[in-house]
Amino acid sequence: MSAAPPTQAPVSVLNVPGLDRRRMDAETMPFLDSLVRSGSIVEWDGHPTTEIWPTLVTGANPGQHWIWHCKLADQGKAKCFKDRLLEKLPDRLVATGQILRHFVDREFDMPCIPHRRRRHLEFHRLKFNARSKPEQYRNVGGVDTLFGALGDKAEYGVTGQFEDLDKMLGEWPRESTSLDWLEVHCYDIAVHYNVHKDEVMKQRGRELDDFAKAYHDKCKKLGRRFILVADHGQEPVADSVNLEKLLKRTGVDPAEFVHFTAQGVAKFWFRTKEAREKIEQALRASEHLNVLDWKELNERFDFELDEEWGELYAIADSGYVFFPHDFHHLLAHLHLGLTNPAMRSRLWSFNVAAYHGQMPGHPAERGFMVSDDPELEACVAADELVRIVDVAPTLLSLVGKKAMPHMKGRVVMEAVSDDADAQNETAVA
Ligand SMILES: [Zn+2]
């Protein structure tokens, strides 16, 4: 006896990065709290990066879509006159010039890194505001996303401001698509900067909950299946780790290695065996750090990344961040603090209040996909974790499309009719 085929219905994803189940309660988030308690849910463990979105929407790993911070640029490149000149000037001054350049040329990424180090790196990052056009969200690094797979029948939108939510509710979900995906990125930003302020978190939580409820109800009215996707949570930052000091104390000549330091993850490339041994030893002896080489990273996550993407990784424990890091510069804080109201606190505090994108296994790295549609149910065991790459093939399958060949995941949520009469009819037939 098989269940009757479920009704075909378009899908609307509401994507809320930063939504942490530990911060959801019936008082602040009545709708979302009840949704995760009673809906069909699948959960996954995160990756050590803040850029989960490319993996979510391509169903491919960083080794395929290439959004993995940066890789080592051409090694054989000799220093030109400009390199020699810029290395003679103080690093802070060079970074200031680079930041001014970044203001007019947004393609010039990671301007806070001094030239002597920056010239060895090739950046592969995807900021949320650089994926608003169809050509940007349909394909990431040459790999088609689920939006690319559906073409005109899919749409993606994102907002970084709570003030835009009302407007978004007027425009979304789209009525003519088989799949649309709206990312409420402003909630993630709010948690990053305000996690320690109870009143602000409650206020933003309520605004988010009201919006999610209204979005859900609108989807129902339009006959669309509502699915909430929360890629990760966030952990309040307790303290920072000073990697620059640690590297200085090793006594290794900076010319013998290259490094890149984000807030939660640092990576290294070495020119000599001695440099690697000394730095690896210092990292392993340091508190609050997890040290993995590139092979261990691949084994753990199936990333298919080679050494060019980093020979050795230092990942800070949740609750700790690197400071200073390669996004830190007075001018950068001033600019973001003055131009983005959500980041105002950068004017007086250089560190974020909460962070994510570190070691998996911590509640801050837990992501989930949930729906209260009675016809949608998880097709995996309740206590089984799924993988981030499972999201894209699952959503495609819900709108009647097969996964694309590059997609690594499997279908983890399906539409089944639980209509008893329909089942009886099938049984009789
Ligand atoms: Zn974030």
CSV table of C-alpha atoms and ligand atoms in Angstrom, one decimal:
chain,number,residue,atom,x,y,z
A,1,MET,CA,0.0,0.0,0.0
A,2,SER,CA,1.4,3.4,-1.0
A,3,ALA,CA,0.3,6.8,0.0
A,4,ALA,CA,-1.6,8.9,-2.6
A,5,PRO,CA,0.7,11.3,-4.5
A,6,PRO,CA,0.9,14.6,-2.7
A,7,THR,CA,-0.4,17.7,-4.2
A,8,GLN,CA,2.2,19.7,-6.1
A,9,ALA,CA,2.7,23.1,-4.6
A,10,PRO,CA,5.3,25.9,-5.0
A,11,VAL,CA,7.7,26.4,-2.1
A,12,SER,CA,8.7,29.6,-0.3
A,13,VAL,CA,11.8,29.5,1.9
A,14,LEU,CA,12.2,32.0,4.7
A,15,ASN,CA,15.9,32.0,5.5
A,16,VAL,CA,17.0,33.4,8.8
A,17,PRO,CA,20.8,33.1,9.5
A,18,GLY,CA,21.7,33.5,13.1
A,19,LEU,CA,18.5,32.0,14.5
A,20,ASP,CA,19.7,30.0,17.4
A,21,ARG,CA,17.3,27.6,19.1
A,22,ARG,CA,18.8,28.5,22.5
A,23,ARG,CA,17.4,32.0,22.0
A,24,MET,CA,13.9,31.0,21.0
A,25,ASP,CA,11.1,31.0,23.6
A,26,ALA,CA,7.3,31.2,23.6
A,27,GLU,CA,7.3,34.7,24.9
A,28,THR,CA,9.7,36.4,22.4
A,29,MET,CA,9.1,34.2,19.4
A,30,PRO,CA,5.7,32.5,19.9
A,31,PHE,CA,5.3,31.5,16.2
A,32,LEU,CA,8.8,30.4,15.5
A,33,ASP,CA,9.1,28.6,18.8
A,34,SER,CA,6.0,26.6,18.2
A,35,LEU,CA,7.1,25.9,14.6
A,36,VAL,CA,10.3,24.3,15.6
A,37,ARG,CA,8.6,22.3,18.4
A,38,SER,CA,5.8,20.9,16.4
A,39,GLY,CA,6.9,21.0,12.7
A,40,SER,CA,8.8,18.5,10.6
A,41,ILE,CA,12.4,19.4,11.2
A,42,VAL,CA,15.9,18.3,9.9
A,43,GLU,CA,19.1,19.6,11.6
A,44,TRP,CA,22.7,19.8,10.5
A,45,ASP,CA,26.1,20.6,11.9
A,46,GLY,CA,27.9,23.7,10.5
A,47,HIS,CA,31.1,24.2,8.6
A,48,PRO,CA,34.0,26.3,9.9
A,49,THR,CA,33.1,29.4,7.8
A,50,THR,CA,30.6,32.2,8.0
A,51,GLU,CA,29.8,31.7,4.3
A,52,ILE,CA,27.4,28.7,4.5
A,53,TRP,CA,25.0,30.1,1.8
A,54,PRO,CA,27.0,29.0,-1.3
A,55,THR,CA,27.0,25.4,0.0
A,56,LEU,CA,23.3,25.6,1.0
A,57,VAL,CA,22.2,26.7,-2.5
A,58,THR,CA,24.6,24.8,-4.7
A,59,GLY,CA,24.4,21.5,-2.8
A,60,ALA,CA,28.2,21.3,-3.6
A,61,ASN,CA,31.2,21.6,-1.3
A,62,PRO,CA,33.7,24.5,-1.1
A,63,GLY,CA,36.1,22.4,-3.2
A,64,GLN,CA,33.6,22.8,-6.1
A,65,HIS,CA,32.1,26.3,-5.7
A,66,TRP,CA,35.4,27.8,-4.4
A,67,ILE,CA,33.9,30.1,-1.7
A,68,TRP,CA,36.5,29.4,0.9
A,69,HIS,CA,38.0,32.6,2.2
A,70,CYS,CA,41.1,32.8,0.0
A,71,LYS,CA,43.8,30.7,-1.7
A,72,LEU,CA,47.5,31.1,-2.2
A,73,ALA,CA,48.2,33.2,-5.3
A,74,ASP,CA,51.0,32.6,-7.8
A,75,GLN,CA,54.2,31.6,-5.9
A,76,GLY,CA,56.6,32.3,-8.6
A,77,LYS,CA,55.8,36.0,-8.9
A,78,ALA,CA,58.8,38.2,-8.4
A,79,LYS,CA,58.5,41.4,-6.5
A,80,CYS,CA,58.0,44.4,-8.7
A,81,PHE,CA,58.8,48.0,-8.0
A,82,LYS,CA,55.4,48.6,-6.5
A,83,ASP,CA,55.7,45.7,-4.2
A,84,ARG,CA,59.1,46.9,-2.9
A,85,LEU,CA,57.8,50.4,-2.4
A,86,LEU,CA,54.7,49.3,-0.6
A,87,GLU,CA,56.7,47.0,1.7
A,88,LYS,CA,58.9,49.9,2.7
A,89,LEU,CA,55.9,52.0,3.9
A,90,PRO,CA,54.3,51.3,7.3
A,91,ASP,CA,51.6,48.5,7.0
A,92,ARG,CA,48.9,50.7,8.6
A,93,LEU,CA,49.4,53.5,6.1
A,94,VAL,CA,49.3,51.0,3.1
A,95,ALA,CA,46.1,49.5,4.5
A,96,THR,CA,44.6,53.0,4.8
A,97,GLY,CA,45.3,53.6,1.2
A,98,GLN,CA,43.9,50.3,0.2
A,99,ILE,CA,40.7,51.0,2.2
A,100,LEU,CA,40.3,54.3,0.3
A,101,ARG,CA,40.7,52.3,-2.9
A,102,HIS,CA,38.1,49.8,-1.8
A,103,PHE,CA,35.6,52.6,-1.4
A,104,VAL,CA,35.8,53.4,-5.1
A,105,ASP,CA,36.6,49.8,-6.3
A,106,ARG,CA,34.5,47.2,-4.5
A,107,GLU,CA,36.2,44.4,-6.4
A,108,PHE,CA,39.3,45.2,-4.4
A,109,ASP,CA,38.6,42.9,-1.5
A,110,MET,CA,40.2,42.6,2.0
A,111,PRO,CA,41.8,46.0,2.0
A,112,CYS,CA,42.8,45.8,5.7
A,113,ILE,CA,45.5,43.2,5.0
A,114,PRO,CA,49.0,44.8,4.5
A,115,HIS,CA,50.3,44.5,0.9
A,116,ARG,CA,53.2,42.3,1.9
A,117,ARG,CA,50.8,39.6,2.8
A,118,ARG,CA,47.8,40.5,0.6
A,119,ARG,CA,49.8,40.1,-2.6
A,120,HIS,CA,50.2,36.4,-1.9
A,121,LEU,CA,46.4,35.8,-1.5
A,122,GLU,CA,43.6,35.4,-4.0
A,123,PHE,CA,40.2,36.0,-2.5
A,124,HIS,CA,37.1,33.8,-3.0
A,125,ARG,CA,34.4,35.3,-0.8
A,126,LEU,CA,30.8,36.1,-1.5
A,127,LYS,CA,29.2,38.8,0.6
A,128,PHE,CA,25.4,38.8,1.0
A,129,ASN,CA,25.0,42.1,-0.8
A,130,ALA,CA,26.9,40.8,-3.8
A,131,ARG,CA,24.3,38.3,-4.7
A,132,SER,CA,21.2,40.4,-5.4
A,133,LYS,CA,21.1,40.0,-9.2
A,134,PRO,CA,19.9,36.8,-10.9
A,135,GLU,CA,23.3,36.2,-12.6
A,136,GLN,CA,24.9,36.3,-9.2
A,137,TYR,CA,22.6,34.0,-7.3
A,138,ARG,CA,22.0,31.5,-10.1
A,139,ASN,CA,25.6,30.5,-10.3
A,140,VAL,CA,28.4,30.5,-7.7
A,141,GLY,CA,32.0,30.1,-8.9
A,142,GLY,CA,30.9,28.3,-12.1
A,143,VAL,CA,28.5,25.9,-10.2
A,144,ASP,CA,24.7,26.3,-10.7
A,145,THR,CA,22.6,26.9,-7.6
A,146,LEU,CA,19.1,25.6,-7.2
A,147,PHE,CA,18.0,28.9,-8.6
A,148,GLY,CA,20.1,28.3,-11.7
A,149,ALA,CA,18.4,24.9,-12.0
A,150,LEU,CA,15.0,26.4,-12.0
A,151,GLY,CA,15.8,29.5,-14.1
A,152,ASP,CA,12.8,32.0,-14.3
A,153,LYS,CA,10.8,29.8,-12.0
A,154,ALA,CA,13.0,30.7,-9.0
A,155,GLU,CA,13.9,33.9,-7.2
A,156,TYR,CA,16.2,34.9,-4.4
A,157,GLY,CA,16.0,38.1,-2.3
A,158,VAL,CA,17.8,39.4,0.8
A,159,THR,CA,17.5,42.2,3.2
A,160,GLY,CA,20.0,43.6,5.7
A,161,GLN,CA,17.6,46.1,7.4
A,162,PHE,CA,14.7,45.4,9.7
A,163,GLU,CA,13.2,48.6,8.4
A,164,ASP,CA,12.7,46.9,5.0
A,165,LEU,CA,10.6,44.0,6.3
A,166,ASP,CA,7.2,45.7,5.8
A,167,LYS,CA,8.1,46.4,2.2
A,168,MET,CA,9.4,42.9,1.7
A,169,LEU,CA,6.1,41.5,3.0
A,170,GLY,CA,4.3,43.5,0.2
A,171,GLU,CA,6.6,42.0,-2.5
A,172,TRP,CA,7.2,38.5,-1.2
A,173,PRO,CA,6.6,35.6,-1.6
A,174,ARG,CA,6.5,35.8,-5.4
A,175,GLU,CA,3.3,34.4,-6.8
A,176,SER,CA,4.6,33.1,-10.1
A,177,THR,CA,7.7,31.1,-9.0
A,178,SER,CA,7.9,27.4,-8.2
A,179,LEU,CA,10.5,28.3,-5.5
A,180,ASP,CA,11.5,31.5,-3.9
A,181,TRP,CA,13.9,32.2,-1.1
A,182,LEU,CA,13.9,35.3,1.1
A,183,GLU,CA,16.9,35.8,3.4
A,184,VAL,CA,16.4,38.0,6.5
A,185,HIS,CA,20.0,38.7,6.9
A,186,CYS,CA,19.3,41.6,9.3
A,187,TYR,CA,18.6,39.2,12.1
A,188,ASP,CA,22.1,37.7,11.9
A,189,ILE,CA,23.6,41.2,12.0
A,190,ALA,CA,21.5,42.2,15.0
A,191,VAL,CA,22.8,39.1,16.9
A,192,HIS,CA,26.4,39.8,16.0
A,193,TYR,CA,26.3,43.3,17.5
A,194,ASN,CA,23.6,43.1,20.2
A,195,VAL,CA,23.6,39.6,21.7
A,196,HIS,CA,24.5,41.0,25.2
A,197,LYS,CA,21.6,43.5,25.1
A,198,ASP,CA,18.5,41.8,26.4
A,199,GLU,CA,16.1,44.4,25.3
A,200,VAL,CA,17.4,44.8,21.8
A,201,MET,CA,17.4,41.0,21.3
A,202,LYS,CA,13.8,40.7,22.6
A,203,GLN,CA,12.7,43.6,20.3
A,204,ARG,CA,14.4,42.1,17.2
A,205,GLY,CA,13.1,38.6,18.1
A,206,ARG,CA,9.5,39.9,18.3
A,207,GLU,CA,9.9,41.8,15.0
A,208,LEU,CA,11.3,38.7,13.3
A,209,ASP,CA,8.6,36.5,14.7
A,210,ASP,CA,5.8,38.9,13.6
A,211,PHE,CA,7.3,38.9,10.1
A,212,ALA,CA,7.7,35.2,9.9
A,213,LYS,CA,4.1,34.6,11.0
A,214,ALA,CA,2.8,37.1,8.5
A,215,TYR,CA,5.0,35.5,5.8
A,216,HIS,CA,3.8,32.0,6.7
A,217,ASP,CA,0.1,33.1,6.6
A,218,LYS,CA,0.6,34.8,3.2
A,219,CYS,CA,2.2,31.6,1.8
A,220,LYS,CA,-0.8,29.6,3.0
A,221,LYS,CA,-3.2,32.0,1.4
A,222,LEU,CA,-1.3,31.7,-1.9
A,223,GLY,CA,-1.1,27.9,-1.7
A,224,ARG,CA,2.6,27.9,-1.2
A,225,ARG,CA,4.6,25.6,1.1
A,226,PHE,CA,6.4,27.5,3.8
A,227,ILE,CA,9.8,26.3,4.9
A,228,LEU,CA,12.0,28.0,7.4
A,229,VAL,CA,15.8,27.6,6.9
A,230,ALA,CA,18.1,28.7,9.7
A,231,ASP,CA,21.8,28.0,8.6
A,232,HIS,CA,23.4,28.5,12.1
A,233,GLY,CA,23.1,30.2,15.5
A,234,GLN,CA,25.6,32.4,17.3
A,235,GLU,CA,27.7,32.2,20.4
A,236,PRO,CA,28.4,35.3,22.6
A,237,VAL,CA,32.1,36.2,22.4
A,238,ALA,CA,33.8,35.7,25.8
A,239,ASP,CA,37.3,36.7,24.9
A,240,SER,CA,39.8,37.0,22.0
A,241,VAL,CA,43.0,35.2,20.9
A,242,ASN,CA,45.9,37.4,19.8
A,243,LEU,CA,47.3,35.5,16.9
A,244,GLU,CA,49.7,38.3,15.8
A,245,LYS,CA,51.4,38.1,19.2
A,246,LEU,CA,51.5,34.3,19.2
A,247,LEU,CA,53.2,34.4,15.7
A,248,LYS,CA,55.7,37.0,16.8
A,249,ARG,CA,56.7,35.0,19.9
A,250,THR,CA,57.6,32.0,17.6
A,251,GLY,CA,60.4,34.1,16.2
A,252,VAL,CA,59.7,32.8,12.7
A,253,ASP,CA,60.6,35.3,9.9
A,254,PRO,CA,57.3,36.5,8.4
A,255,ALA,CA,58.8,35.9,4.9
A,256,GLU,CA,58.7,32.1,5.7
A,257,PHE,CA,55.0,31.8,5.9
A,258,VAL,CA,51.7,33.4,4.7
A,259,HIS,CA,48.6,33.6,6.8
A,260,PHE,CA,45.0,34.8,6.6
A,261,THR,CA,43.1,35.6,9.8
A,262,ALA,CA,39.3,35.9,9.8
A,263,GLN,CA,37.5,36.3,13.2
A,264,GLY,CA,36.9,32.6,13.8
A,265,VAL,CA,39.3,30.8,11.4
A,266,ALA,CA,43.0,31.4,10.5
A,267,LYS,CA,44.9,29.6,7.8
A,268,PHE,CA,48.6,29.2,7.0
A,269,TRP,CA,50.9,28.3,4.2
A,270,PHE,CA,54.6,27.7,4.9
A,271,ARG,CA,57.8,28.2,2.8
A,272,THR,CA,60.0,26.1,5.1
A,273,LYS,CA,59.5,23.0,7.3
A,274,GLU,CA,61.0,24.8,10.3
A,275,ALA,CA,58.4,27.6,10.0
A,276,ARG,CA,55.6,25.0,9.9
A,277,GLU,CA,56.9,23.1,12.9
A,278,LYS,CA,57.4,26.1,15.1
A,279,ILE,CA,54.0,27.7,14.2
A,280,GLU,CA,52.1,24.5,14.5
A,281,GLN,CA,53.6,23.8,17.9
A,282,ALA,CA,52.7,27.2,19.1
A,283,LEU,CA,49.1,26.9,17.8
A,284,ARG,CA,48.7,23.5,19.4
A,285,ALA,CA,50.0,24.8,22.7
A,286,SER,CA,47.6,27.7,22.7
A,287,GLU,CA,44.3,27.7,24.6
A,288,HIS,CA,40.9,27.9,22.8
A,289,LEU,CA,42.3,26.8,19.4
A,290,ASN,CA,41.6,23.7,17.3
A,291,VAL,CA,44.4,22.9,14.8
A,292,LEU,CA,43.6,20.9,11.7
A,293,ASP,CA,45.8,20.3,8.6
A,294,TRP,CA,44.1,20.4,5.2
A,295,LYS,CA,43.9,16.6,5.0
A,296,GLU,CA,42.0,16.4,8.3
A,297,LEU,CA,39.7,19.2,7.2
A,298,ASN,CA,38.8,17.2,4.0
A,299,GLU,CA,38.3,14.0,5.9
A,300,ARG,CA,36.0,15.6,8.4
A,301,PHE,CA,33.9,17.6,6.0
A,302,ASP,CA,34.5,16.0,2.5
A,303,PHE,CA,35.4,19.4,1.2
A,304,GLU,CA,37.8,18.3,-1.6
A,305,LEU,CA,40.1,21.3,-1.0
A,306,ASP,CA,43.8,21.1,-1.7
A,307,GLU,CA,46.7,22.7,0.1
A,308,GLU,CA,46.4,25.9,-2.0
A,309,TRP,CA,43.4,26.7,0.1
A,310,GLY,CA,45.3,26.5,3.3
A,311,GLU,CA,47.9,24.0,4.6
A,312,LEU,CA,47.1,24.4,8.3
A,313,TYR,CA,43.9,25.8,9.9
A,314,ALA,CA,43.5,27.2,13.4
A,315,ILE,CA,39.8,27.4,14.4
A,316,ALA,CA,38.9,29.3,17.6
A,317,ASP,CA,36.6,27.6,20.0
A,318,SER,CA,33.0,29.0,20.0
A,319,GLY,CA,33.0,32.0,22.3
A,320,TYR,CA,36.5,33.1,21.2
A,321,VAL,CA,37.5,35.1,18.2
A,322,PHE,CA,40.9,36.2,16.8
A,323,PHE,CA,41.8,39.8,17.4
A,324,PRO,CA,43.3,41.6,15.7
A,325,HIS,CA,42.1,40.0,12.5
A,326,ASP,CA,42.2,40.8,8.8
A,327,PHE,CA,39.0,42.9,8.8
A,328,HIS,CA,40.3,45.2,11.5
A,329,HIS,CA,41.2,48.8,10.7
A,330,LEU,CA,40.1,52.0,12.3
A,331,LEU,CA,38.9,53.4,9.0
A,332,ALA,CA,36.9,50.3,8.2
A,333,HIS,CA,35.2,50.5,11.6
A,334,LEU,CA,34.5,54.2,11.2
A,335,HIS,CA,33.0,53.7,7.7
A,336,LEU,CA,30.7,50.8,8.7
A,337,GLY,CA,29.8,52.3,12.0
A,338,LEU,CA,28.7,55.6,10.3
A,339,THR,CA,27.0,54.2,7.2
A,340,ASN,CA,25.2,51.2,8.6
A,341,PRO,CA,22.9,51.8,11.6
A,342,ALA,CA,22.9,48.1,12.4
A,343,MET,CA,26.7,48.2,12.9
A,344,ARG,CA,26.8,51.5,14.9
A,345,SER,CA,28.6,49.9,17.8
A,346,ARG,CA,31.7,49.5,15.6
A,347,LEU,CA,32.4,53.1,16.5
A,348,TRP,CA,33.2,52.3,20.1
A,349,SER,CA,33.8,48.6,20.1
A,350,PHE,CA,36.2,46.8,17.7
A,351,ASN,CA,34.9,43.3,18.4
A,352,VAL,CA,31.6,41.6,17.5
A,353,ALA,CA,29.4,40.6,20.5
A,354,ALA,CA,28.6,37.1,19.1
A,355,TYR,CA,30.0,34.9,16.3
A,356,HIS,CA,29.7,31.7,14.4
A,357,GLY,CA,31.4,29.6,11.6
A,358,GLN,CA,33.8,27.8,14.0
A,359,MET,CA,34.0,24.1,15.1
A,360,PRO,CA,31.0,21.9,14.5
A,361,GLY,CA,29.3,20.2,17.4
A,362,HIS,CA,28.6,23.4,19.2
A,363,PRO,CA,24.9,24.6,19.4
A,364,ALA,CA,25.9,27.9,17.7
A,365,GLU,CA,26.8,25.9,14.6
A,366,ARG,CA,23.6,23.9,14.4
A,367,GLY,CA,21.4,24.7,11.4
A,368,PHE,CA,17.9,23.4,10.6
A,369,MET,CA,15.1,23.3,8.1
A,370,VAL,CA,11.5,23.1,9.4
A,371,SER,CA,7.9,23.2,8.1
A,372,ASP,CA,4.5,22.9,9.5
A,373,ASP,CA,2.9,21.8,6.2
A,374,PRO,CA,1.1,18.6,7.1
A,375,GLU,CA,2.2,17.1,3.8
A,376,LEU,CA,5.9,17.7,4.4
A,377,GLU,CA,7.8,15.3,6.5
A,378,ALA,CA,11.4,14.5,7.3
A,379,CYS,CA,12.4,11.3,5.6
A,380,VAL,CA,15.4,10.7,8.0
A,381,ALA,CA,15.4,9.4,11.5
A,382,ALA,CA,14.5,12.0,14.1
A,383,ASP,CA,17.9,12.0,15.8
A,384,GLU,CA,19.9,11.8,12.6
A,385,LEU,CA,21.8,14.9,11.5
A,386,VAL,CA,21.6,15.7,7.8
A,387,ARG,CA,24.3,17.7,5.8
A,388,ILE,CA,24.2,21.2,4.5
A,389,VAL,CA,24.5,19.9,1.0
A,390,ASP,CA,21.2,18.0,1.4
A,391,VAL,CA,19.2,21.3,1.4
A,392,ALA,CA,19.4,22.1,-2.3
A,393,PRO,CA,18.5,18.6,-3.7
A,394,THR,CA,15.6,18.4,-1.1
A,395,LEU,CA,14.1,21.8,-2.2
A,396,LEU,CA,14.5,20.9,-5.9
A,397,SER,CA,12.8,17.5,-5.3
A,398,LEU,CA,9.8,19.3,-3.5
A,399,VAL,CA,9.2,21.3,-6.7
A,400,GLY,CA,9.4,18.2,-8.9
A,401,LYS,CA,12.9,18.6,-10.1
A,402,LYS,CA,15.9,16.2,-9.9
A,403,ALA,CA,19.1,17.2,-8.2
A,404,MET,CA,21.8,18.6,-10.6
A,405,PRO,CA,24.8,16.2,-11.2
A,406,HIS,CA,27.2,18.3,-9.0
A,407,MET,CA,24.9,18.2,-6.0
A,408,LYS,CA,26.4,16.0,-3.3
A,409,GLY,CA,23.4,15.7,-1.0
A,410,ARG,CA,20.3,13.6,-0.8
A,411,VAL,CA,16.6,14.3,-0.3
A,412,VAL,CA,15.8,14.6,3.4
A,413,MET,CA,12.3,16.0,3.4
A,414,GLU,CA,9.5,14.9,1.2
A,415,ALA,CA,5.9,15.6,0.4
A,416,VAL,CA,3.5,12.8,1.4
A,417,SER,CA,-0.2,12.9,1.5
A,418,ASP,CA,-1.5,11.7,4.8
A,419,ASP,CA,-5.1,11.9,3.6
A,420,ALA,CA,-6.6,8.6,5.0
A,421,ASP,CA,-9.3,8.4,2.4
A,422,ALA,CA,-6.9,8.8,-0.5
A,423,GLN,CA,-4.8,6.0,1.1
A,424,ASN,CA,-7.8,3.7,1.4
A,425,GLU,CA,-8.8,4.3,-2.2
A,426,THR,CA,-5.2,3.4,-3.3
A,427,ALA,CA,-5.4,0.3,-1.2
A,428,VAL,CA,-8.8,-0.8,-2.7
A,429,ALA,CA,-7.6,-0.1,-6.2
B,1,ZN,ZN,26.9,36.1,10.6
